[in-house]
CSV table of C-alpha atoms in Angstrom, one decimal:
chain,number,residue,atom,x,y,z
F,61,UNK,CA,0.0,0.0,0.0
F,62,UNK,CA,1.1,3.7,-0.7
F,63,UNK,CA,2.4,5.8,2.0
F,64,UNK,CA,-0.5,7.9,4.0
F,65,UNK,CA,0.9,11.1,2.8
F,66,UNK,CA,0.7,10.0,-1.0
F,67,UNK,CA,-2.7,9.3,-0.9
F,68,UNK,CA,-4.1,12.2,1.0
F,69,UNK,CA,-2.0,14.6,0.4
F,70,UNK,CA,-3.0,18.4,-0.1
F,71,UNK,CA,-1.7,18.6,-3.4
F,72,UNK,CA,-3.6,15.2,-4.6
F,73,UNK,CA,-6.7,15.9,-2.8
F,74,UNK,CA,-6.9,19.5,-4.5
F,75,UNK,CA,-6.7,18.2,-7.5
F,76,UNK,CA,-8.9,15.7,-7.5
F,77,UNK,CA,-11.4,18.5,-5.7
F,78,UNK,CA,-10.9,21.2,-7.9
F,79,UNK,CA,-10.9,18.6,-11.9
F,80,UNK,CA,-14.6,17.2,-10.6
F,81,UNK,CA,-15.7,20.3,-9.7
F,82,UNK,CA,-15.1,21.8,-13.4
F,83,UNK,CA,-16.4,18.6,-14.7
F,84,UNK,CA,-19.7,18.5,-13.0
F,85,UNK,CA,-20.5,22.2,-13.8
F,86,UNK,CA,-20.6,21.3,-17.5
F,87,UNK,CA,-22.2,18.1,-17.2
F,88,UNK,CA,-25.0,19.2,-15.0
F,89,UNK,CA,-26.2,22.1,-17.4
F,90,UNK,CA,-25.7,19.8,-20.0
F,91,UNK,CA,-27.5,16.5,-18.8
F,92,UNK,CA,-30.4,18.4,-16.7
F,93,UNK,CA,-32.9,18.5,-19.7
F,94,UNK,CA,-32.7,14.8,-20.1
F,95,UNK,CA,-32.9,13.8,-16.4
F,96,UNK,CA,-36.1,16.1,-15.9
F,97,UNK,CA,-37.9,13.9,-19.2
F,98,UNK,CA,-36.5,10.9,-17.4
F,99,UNK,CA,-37.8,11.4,-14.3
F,100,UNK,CA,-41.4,12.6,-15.3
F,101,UNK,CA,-41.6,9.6,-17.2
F,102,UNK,CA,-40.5,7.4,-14.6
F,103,UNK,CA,-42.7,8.9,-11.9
F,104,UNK,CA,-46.4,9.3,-14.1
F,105,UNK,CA,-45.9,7.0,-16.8
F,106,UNK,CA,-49.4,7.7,-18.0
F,107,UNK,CA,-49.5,11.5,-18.9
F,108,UNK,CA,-45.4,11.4,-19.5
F,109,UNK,CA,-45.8,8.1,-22.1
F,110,UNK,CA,-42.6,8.7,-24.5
F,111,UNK,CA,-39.9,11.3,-24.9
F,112,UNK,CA,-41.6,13.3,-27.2
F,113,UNK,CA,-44.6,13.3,-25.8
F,114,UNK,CA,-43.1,14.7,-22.2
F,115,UNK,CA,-41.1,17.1,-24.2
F,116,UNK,CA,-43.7,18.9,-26.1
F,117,UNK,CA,-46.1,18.8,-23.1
F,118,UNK,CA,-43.5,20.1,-20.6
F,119,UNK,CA,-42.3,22.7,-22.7
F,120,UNK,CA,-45.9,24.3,-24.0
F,121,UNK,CA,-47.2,24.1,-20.5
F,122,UNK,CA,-44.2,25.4,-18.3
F,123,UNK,CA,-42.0,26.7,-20.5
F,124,UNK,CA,-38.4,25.7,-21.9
F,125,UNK,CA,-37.2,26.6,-18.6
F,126,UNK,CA,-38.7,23.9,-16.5
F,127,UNK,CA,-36.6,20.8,-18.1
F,128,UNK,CA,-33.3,23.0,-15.7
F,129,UNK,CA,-36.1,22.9,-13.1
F,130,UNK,CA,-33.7,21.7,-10.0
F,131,UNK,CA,-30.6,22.2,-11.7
F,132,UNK,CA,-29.0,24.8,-8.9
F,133,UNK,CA,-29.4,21.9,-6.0
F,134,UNK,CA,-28.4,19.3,-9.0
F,135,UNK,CA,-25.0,21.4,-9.6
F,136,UNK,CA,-24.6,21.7,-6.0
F,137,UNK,CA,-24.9,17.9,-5.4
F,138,UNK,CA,-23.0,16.9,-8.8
F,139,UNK,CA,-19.9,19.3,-7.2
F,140,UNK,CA,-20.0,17.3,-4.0
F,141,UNK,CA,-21.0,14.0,-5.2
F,142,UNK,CA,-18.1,14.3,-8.3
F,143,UNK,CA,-15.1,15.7,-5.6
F,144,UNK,CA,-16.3,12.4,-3.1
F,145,UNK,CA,-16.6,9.8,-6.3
F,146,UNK,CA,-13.5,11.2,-8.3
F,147,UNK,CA,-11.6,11.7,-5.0
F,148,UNK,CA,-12.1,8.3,-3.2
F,149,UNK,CA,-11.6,6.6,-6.6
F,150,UNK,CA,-8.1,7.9,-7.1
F,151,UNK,CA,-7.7,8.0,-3.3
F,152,UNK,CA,-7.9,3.8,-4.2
F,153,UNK,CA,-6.1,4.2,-7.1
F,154,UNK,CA,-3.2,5.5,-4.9
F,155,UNK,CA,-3.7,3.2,-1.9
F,156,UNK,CA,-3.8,0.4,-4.1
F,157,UNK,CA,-1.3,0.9,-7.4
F,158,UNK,CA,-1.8,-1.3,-10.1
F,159,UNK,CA,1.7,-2.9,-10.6
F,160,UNK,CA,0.9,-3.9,-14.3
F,161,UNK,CA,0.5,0.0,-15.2
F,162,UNK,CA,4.6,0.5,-14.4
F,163,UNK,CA,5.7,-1.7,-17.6
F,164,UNK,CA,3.4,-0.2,-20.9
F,165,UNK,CA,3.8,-3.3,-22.4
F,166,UNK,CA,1.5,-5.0,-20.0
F,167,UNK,CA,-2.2,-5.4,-20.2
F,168,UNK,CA,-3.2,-3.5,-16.4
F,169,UNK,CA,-5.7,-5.0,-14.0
F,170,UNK,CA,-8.8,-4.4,-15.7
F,171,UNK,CA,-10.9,-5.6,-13.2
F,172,UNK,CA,-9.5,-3.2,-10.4
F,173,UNK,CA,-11.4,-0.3,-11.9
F,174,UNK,CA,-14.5,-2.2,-11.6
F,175,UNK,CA,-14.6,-3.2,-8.2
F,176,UNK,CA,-12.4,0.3,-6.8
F,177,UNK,CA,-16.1,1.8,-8.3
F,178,UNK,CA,-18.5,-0.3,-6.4
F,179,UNK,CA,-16.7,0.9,-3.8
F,180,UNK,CA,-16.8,4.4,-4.8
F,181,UNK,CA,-20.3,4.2,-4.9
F,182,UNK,CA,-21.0,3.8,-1.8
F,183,UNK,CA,-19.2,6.7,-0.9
F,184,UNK,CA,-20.9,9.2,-2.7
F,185,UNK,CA,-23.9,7.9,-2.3
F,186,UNK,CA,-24.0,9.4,1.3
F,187,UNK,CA,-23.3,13.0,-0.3
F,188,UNK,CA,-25.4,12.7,-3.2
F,189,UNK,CA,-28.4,11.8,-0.8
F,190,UNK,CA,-29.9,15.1,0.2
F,191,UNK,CA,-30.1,16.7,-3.3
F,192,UNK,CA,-31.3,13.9,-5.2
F,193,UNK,CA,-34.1,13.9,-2.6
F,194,UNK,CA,-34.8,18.1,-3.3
F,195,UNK,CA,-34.3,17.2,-7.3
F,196,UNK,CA,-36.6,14.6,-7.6
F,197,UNK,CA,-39.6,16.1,-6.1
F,198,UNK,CA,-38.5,19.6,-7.7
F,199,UNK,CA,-38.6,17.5,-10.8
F,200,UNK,CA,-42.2,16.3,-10.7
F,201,UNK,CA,-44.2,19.6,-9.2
F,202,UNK,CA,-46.4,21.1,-12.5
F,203,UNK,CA,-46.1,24.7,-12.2
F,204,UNK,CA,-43.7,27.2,-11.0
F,205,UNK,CA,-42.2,25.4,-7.7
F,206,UNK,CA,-38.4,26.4,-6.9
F,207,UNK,CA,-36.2,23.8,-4.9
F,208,UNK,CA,-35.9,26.5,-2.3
F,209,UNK,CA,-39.9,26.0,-1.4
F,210,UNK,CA,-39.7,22.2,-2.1
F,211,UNK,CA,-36.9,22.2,1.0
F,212,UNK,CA,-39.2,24.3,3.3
F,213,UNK,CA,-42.3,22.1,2.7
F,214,UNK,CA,-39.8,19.1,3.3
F,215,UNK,CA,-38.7,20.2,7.0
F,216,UNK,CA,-42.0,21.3,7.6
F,217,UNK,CA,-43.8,17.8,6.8
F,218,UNK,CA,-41.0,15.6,8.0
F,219,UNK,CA,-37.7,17.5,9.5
F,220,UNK,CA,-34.3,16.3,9.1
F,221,UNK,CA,-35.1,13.0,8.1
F,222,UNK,CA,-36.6,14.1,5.0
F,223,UNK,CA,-33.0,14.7,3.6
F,224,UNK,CA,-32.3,10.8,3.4
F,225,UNK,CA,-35.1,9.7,2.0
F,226,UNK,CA,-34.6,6.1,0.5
F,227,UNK,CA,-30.9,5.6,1.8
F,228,UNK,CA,-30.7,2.2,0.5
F,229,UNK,CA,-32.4,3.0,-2.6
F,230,UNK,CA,-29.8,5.1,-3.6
F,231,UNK,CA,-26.6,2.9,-2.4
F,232,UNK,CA,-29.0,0.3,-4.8
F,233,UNK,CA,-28.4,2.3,-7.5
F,234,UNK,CA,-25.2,4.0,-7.0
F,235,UNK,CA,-22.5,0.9,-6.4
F,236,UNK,CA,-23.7,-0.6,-9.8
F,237,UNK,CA,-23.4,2.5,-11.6
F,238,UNK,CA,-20.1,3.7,-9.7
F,239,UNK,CA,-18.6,0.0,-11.2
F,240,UNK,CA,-19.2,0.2,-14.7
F,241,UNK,CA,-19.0,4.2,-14.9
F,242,UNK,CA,-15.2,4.1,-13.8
F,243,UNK,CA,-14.6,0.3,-14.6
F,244,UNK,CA,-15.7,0.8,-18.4
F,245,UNK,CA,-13.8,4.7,-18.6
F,246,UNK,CA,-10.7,2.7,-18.0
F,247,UNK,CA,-11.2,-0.2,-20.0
F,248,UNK,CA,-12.5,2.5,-22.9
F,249,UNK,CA,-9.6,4.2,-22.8
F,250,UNK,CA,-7.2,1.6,-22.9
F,251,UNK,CA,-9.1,-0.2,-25.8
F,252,UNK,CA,-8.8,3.3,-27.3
F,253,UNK,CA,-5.6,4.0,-27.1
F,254,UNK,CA,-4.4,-0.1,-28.1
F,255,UNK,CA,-6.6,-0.3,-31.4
F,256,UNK,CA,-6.6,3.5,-32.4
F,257,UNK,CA,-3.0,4.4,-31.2
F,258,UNK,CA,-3.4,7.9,-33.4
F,259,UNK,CA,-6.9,9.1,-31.9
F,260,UNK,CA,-6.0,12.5,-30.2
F,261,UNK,CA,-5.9,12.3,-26.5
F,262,UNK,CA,-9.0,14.6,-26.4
F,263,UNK,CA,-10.8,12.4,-28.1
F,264,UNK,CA,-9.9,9.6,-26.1
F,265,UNK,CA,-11.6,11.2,-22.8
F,266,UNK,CA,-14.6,12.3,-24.9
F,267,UNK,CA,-15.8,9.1,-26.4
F,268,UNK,CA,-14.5,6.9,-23.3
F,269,UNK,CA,-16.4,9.4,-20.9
F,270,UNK,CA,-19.8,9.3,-23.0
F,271,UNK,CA,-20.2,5.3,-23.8
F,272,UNK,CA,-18.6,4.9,-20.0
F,273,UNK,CA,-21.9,6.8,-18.7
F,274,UNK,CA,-24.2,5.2,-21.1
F,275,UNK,CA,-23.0,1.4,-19.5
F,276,UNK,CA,-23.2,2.7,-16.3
F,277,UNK,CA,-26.7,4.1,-16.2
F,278,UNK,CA,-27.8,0.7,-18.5
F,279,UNK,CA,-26.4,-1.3,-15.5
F,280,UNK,CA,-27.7,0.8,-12.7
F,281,UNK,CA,-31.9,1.8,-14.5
F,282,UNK,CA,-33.6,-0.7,-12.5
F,283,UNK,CA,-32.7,0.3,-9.3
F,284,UNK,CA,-33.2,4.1,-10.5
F,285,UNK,CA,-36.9,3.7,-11.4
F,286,UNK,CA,-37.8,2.7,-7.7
F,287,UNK,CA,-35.0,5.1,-6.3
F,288,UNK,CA,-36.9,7.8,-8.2
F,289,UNK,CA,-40.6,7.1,-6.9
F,290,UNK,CA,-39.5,6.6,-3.7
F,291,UNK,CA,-37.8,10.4,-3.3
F,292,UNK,CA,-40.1,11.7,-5.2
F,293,UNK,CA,-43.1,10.7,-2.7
F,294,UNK,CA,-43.9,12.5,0.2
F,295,UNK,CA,-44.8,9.5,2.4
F,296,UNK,CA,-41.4,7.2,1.9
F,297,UNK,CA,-39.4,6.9,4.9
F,298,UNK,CA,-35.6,6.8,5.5
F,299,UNK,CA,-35.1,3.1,5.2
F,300,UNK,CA,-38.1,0.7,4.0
F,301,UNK,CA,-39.7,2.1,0.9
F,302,UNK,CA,-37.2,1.0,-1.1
F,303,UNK,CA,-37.9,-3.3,-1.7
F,304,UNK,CA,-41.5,-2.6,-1.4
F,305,UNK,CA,-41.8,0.4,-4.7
F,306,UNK,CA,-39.5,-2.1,-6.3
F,307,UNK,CA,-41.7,-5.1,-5.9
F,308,UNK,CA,-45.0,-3.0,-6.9
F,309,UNK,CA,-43.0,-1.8,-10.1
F,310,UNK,CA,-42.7,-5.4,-11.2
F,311,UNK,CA,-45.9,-6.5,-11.0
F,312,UNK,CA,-47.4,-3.4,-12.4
F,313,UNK,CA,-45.2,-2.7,-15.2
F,314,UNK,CA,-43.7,-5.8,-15.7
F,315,UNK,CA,-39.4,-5.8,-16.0
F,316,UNK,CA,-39.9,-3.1,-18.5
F,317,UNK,CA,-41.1,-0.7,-16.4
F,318,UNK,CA,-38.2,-1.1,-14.0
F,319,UNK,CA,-36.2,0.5,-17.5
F,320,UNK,CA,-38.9,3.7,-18.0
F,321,UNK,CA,-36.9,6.3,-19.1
F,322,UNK,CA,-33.7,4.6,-20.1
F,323,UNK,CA,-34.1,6.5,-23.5
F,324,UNK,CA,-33.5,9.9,-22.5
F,325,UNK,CA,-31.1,8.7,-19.7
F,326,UNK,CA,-28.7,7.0,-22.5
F,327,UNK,CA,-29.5,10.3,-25.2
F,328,UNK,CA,-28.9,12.6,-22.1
F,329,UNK,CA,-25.5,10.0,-20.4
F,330,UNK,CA,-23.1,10.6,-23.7
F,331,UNK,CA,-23.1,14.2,-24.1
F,332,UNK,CA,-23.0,14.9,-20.0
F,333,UNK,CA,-20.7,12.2,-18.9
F,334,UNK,CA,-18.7,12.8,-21.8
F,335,UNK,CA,-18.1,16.5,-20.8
F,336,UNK,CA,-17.5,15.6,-17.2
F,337,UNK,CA,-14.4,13.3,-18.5
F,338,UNK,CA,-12.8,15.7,-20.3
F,339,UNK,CA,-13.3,18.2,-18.4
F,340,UNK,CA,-12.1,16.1,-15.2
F,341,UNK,CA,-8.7,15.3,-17.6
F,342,UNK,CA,-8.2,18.5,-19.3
F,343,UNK,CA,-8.6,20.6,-15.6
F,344,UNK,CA,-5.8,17.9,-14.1
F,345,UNK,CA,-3.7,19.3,-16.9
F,346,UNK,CA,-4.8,22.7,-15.9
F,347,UNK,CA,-3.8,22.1,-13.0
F,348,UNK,CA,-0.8,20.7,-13.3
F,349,UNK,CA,0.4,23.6,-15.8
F,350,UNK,CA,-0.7,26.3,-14.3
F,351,UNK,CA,-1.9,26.3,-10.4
F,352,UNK,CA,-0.2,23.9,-8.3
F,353,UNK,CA,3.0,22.3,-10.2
F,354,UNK,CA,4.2,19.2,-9.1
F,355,UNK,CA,7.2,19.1,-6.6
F,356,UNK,CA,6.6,22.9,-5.6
């Protein structure tokens, strides 16, 4: 294992703070339109029926600026949630070195990245709690209804506890994404860079980043359909609503309901997850150039 000091140190953990942080400001502003069709047409299936559909109603009854509805406390919980996920993944990454990655003519570990994200789901799934809670029921109010009021109505009806709404949903649905979203980045990138040695760098983060998010939301949509219902309800508790919405889902809707709203998760995952890659790796270069140089 790495020394103490290498993993956590200040230089490190800045970096790894201040890359996510860029990266989730573009991929928030760009993926928020596409999670707000998502979750309306997880949540009331019968008026939201298809992506069209929920796109022309939304936007001739509430205006183009409803699909950002939620997007302040969504920036806000992507910063957190990307510093915690990005950070304790290359926190492992440092505790626990591949030793393949030292020769470049050896194919690395390709499993580590896989399990090192389960792991990092976990994590962040204790940050990302509170605003996915706000988001979601932000998400499904008709009308004008900011995230500000949604959190006063919250601690009025339930207090506190209203902030961790569906704990174990979300850990449900964050260690499966958190595997594939990082295990499948690596292995993307490495695929990239051994069958298309002259693809530009760039290119490299974009593509890996996108089709990385796509396999990770595929994996984790069946635990996000109940995840969703359950914050988005007023009368879910902390722990307990969870097995019980995924259950009545099933029998309901059948298996396919448990995937409502994969369609403008995937459109919505390249684009966003793709931007939060590149602009995770292009800040590290960033900065390394320019604000805190290594050795100094």
């Amino acid at each position: 294992m790495a020394e103490s000091q290498d993993i956590l140190s200040p230089r490190a953990v800045t970096r790894d703070i201040f890359s996510a942080t860029i990266g989730s400001v573009f991929c928030c502003y760009t993926g928020q339109p596409f999670d707000t069709v998502k979750v309306r047409m997880q949540t009331n299936p019968a008026v939201y029926s298809g992506i069209f559909r929920t796109v022309t109603k939304t936007s001739s009854e509430e205006g183009i600026r409803a699909f950002w509805k939620g997007a302040v406390p969504t920036a806000m919980g992507m910063a957190m949630e990307n510093a915690m996920a990005f950070g304790v993944n290359e926190a492992l990454k440092r505790a626990f070195p591949d030793p393949k990655k030292a020769d470049p003519n050896e194919r690395p570990d390709l499993s580590r990245p896989f399990m090192m994200g389960a792991i990092t789901g976990c994590c962040s799934a204790l940050v990302l709690l509170p605003s996915e809670v706000i988001k979601a029921k932000t998400q499904v109010q008709v009308g004008e209804h900011s995230s500000a009021e949604i959190f006063r109505k919250m601690m009025k009806k339930q207090g506190i506890r209203s902030m961790f709404t569906g704990f174990e949903a979300q850990i449900m649905r964050d260690a499966p994404f958190y595997a594939f979203f990082f295990g499948s980045y690596d292995l993307l990138c490495y695929t990239f860079r051994t069958m298309v040695p002259s693809m530009p760098e760039e290119m490299n983060f974009f593509l890996s980043g996108g089709f990385a998010g796509m396999l990770g939301w595929t994996a984790a949509m069946p635990f996000d359909v109940p995840k969703t219902n359950v914050q988005a309800s007023w009368d879910s508790k902390v722990v307990g609503s969870y097995f019980p919405e995924l259950i009545k889902i099933g029998r309901e809707r059948g298996i396919t309901g448990l995937f409502n709203g994969l369609g403008p998760t995937l459109a919505r995952a390249f684009p966003a997850n793709a931007a939060l890659f590149l602009g995770v790796e292009l800040s590290k270069k960033a900065f390394d150039n320019y604000i805190w140089k290594e050795g100094h």
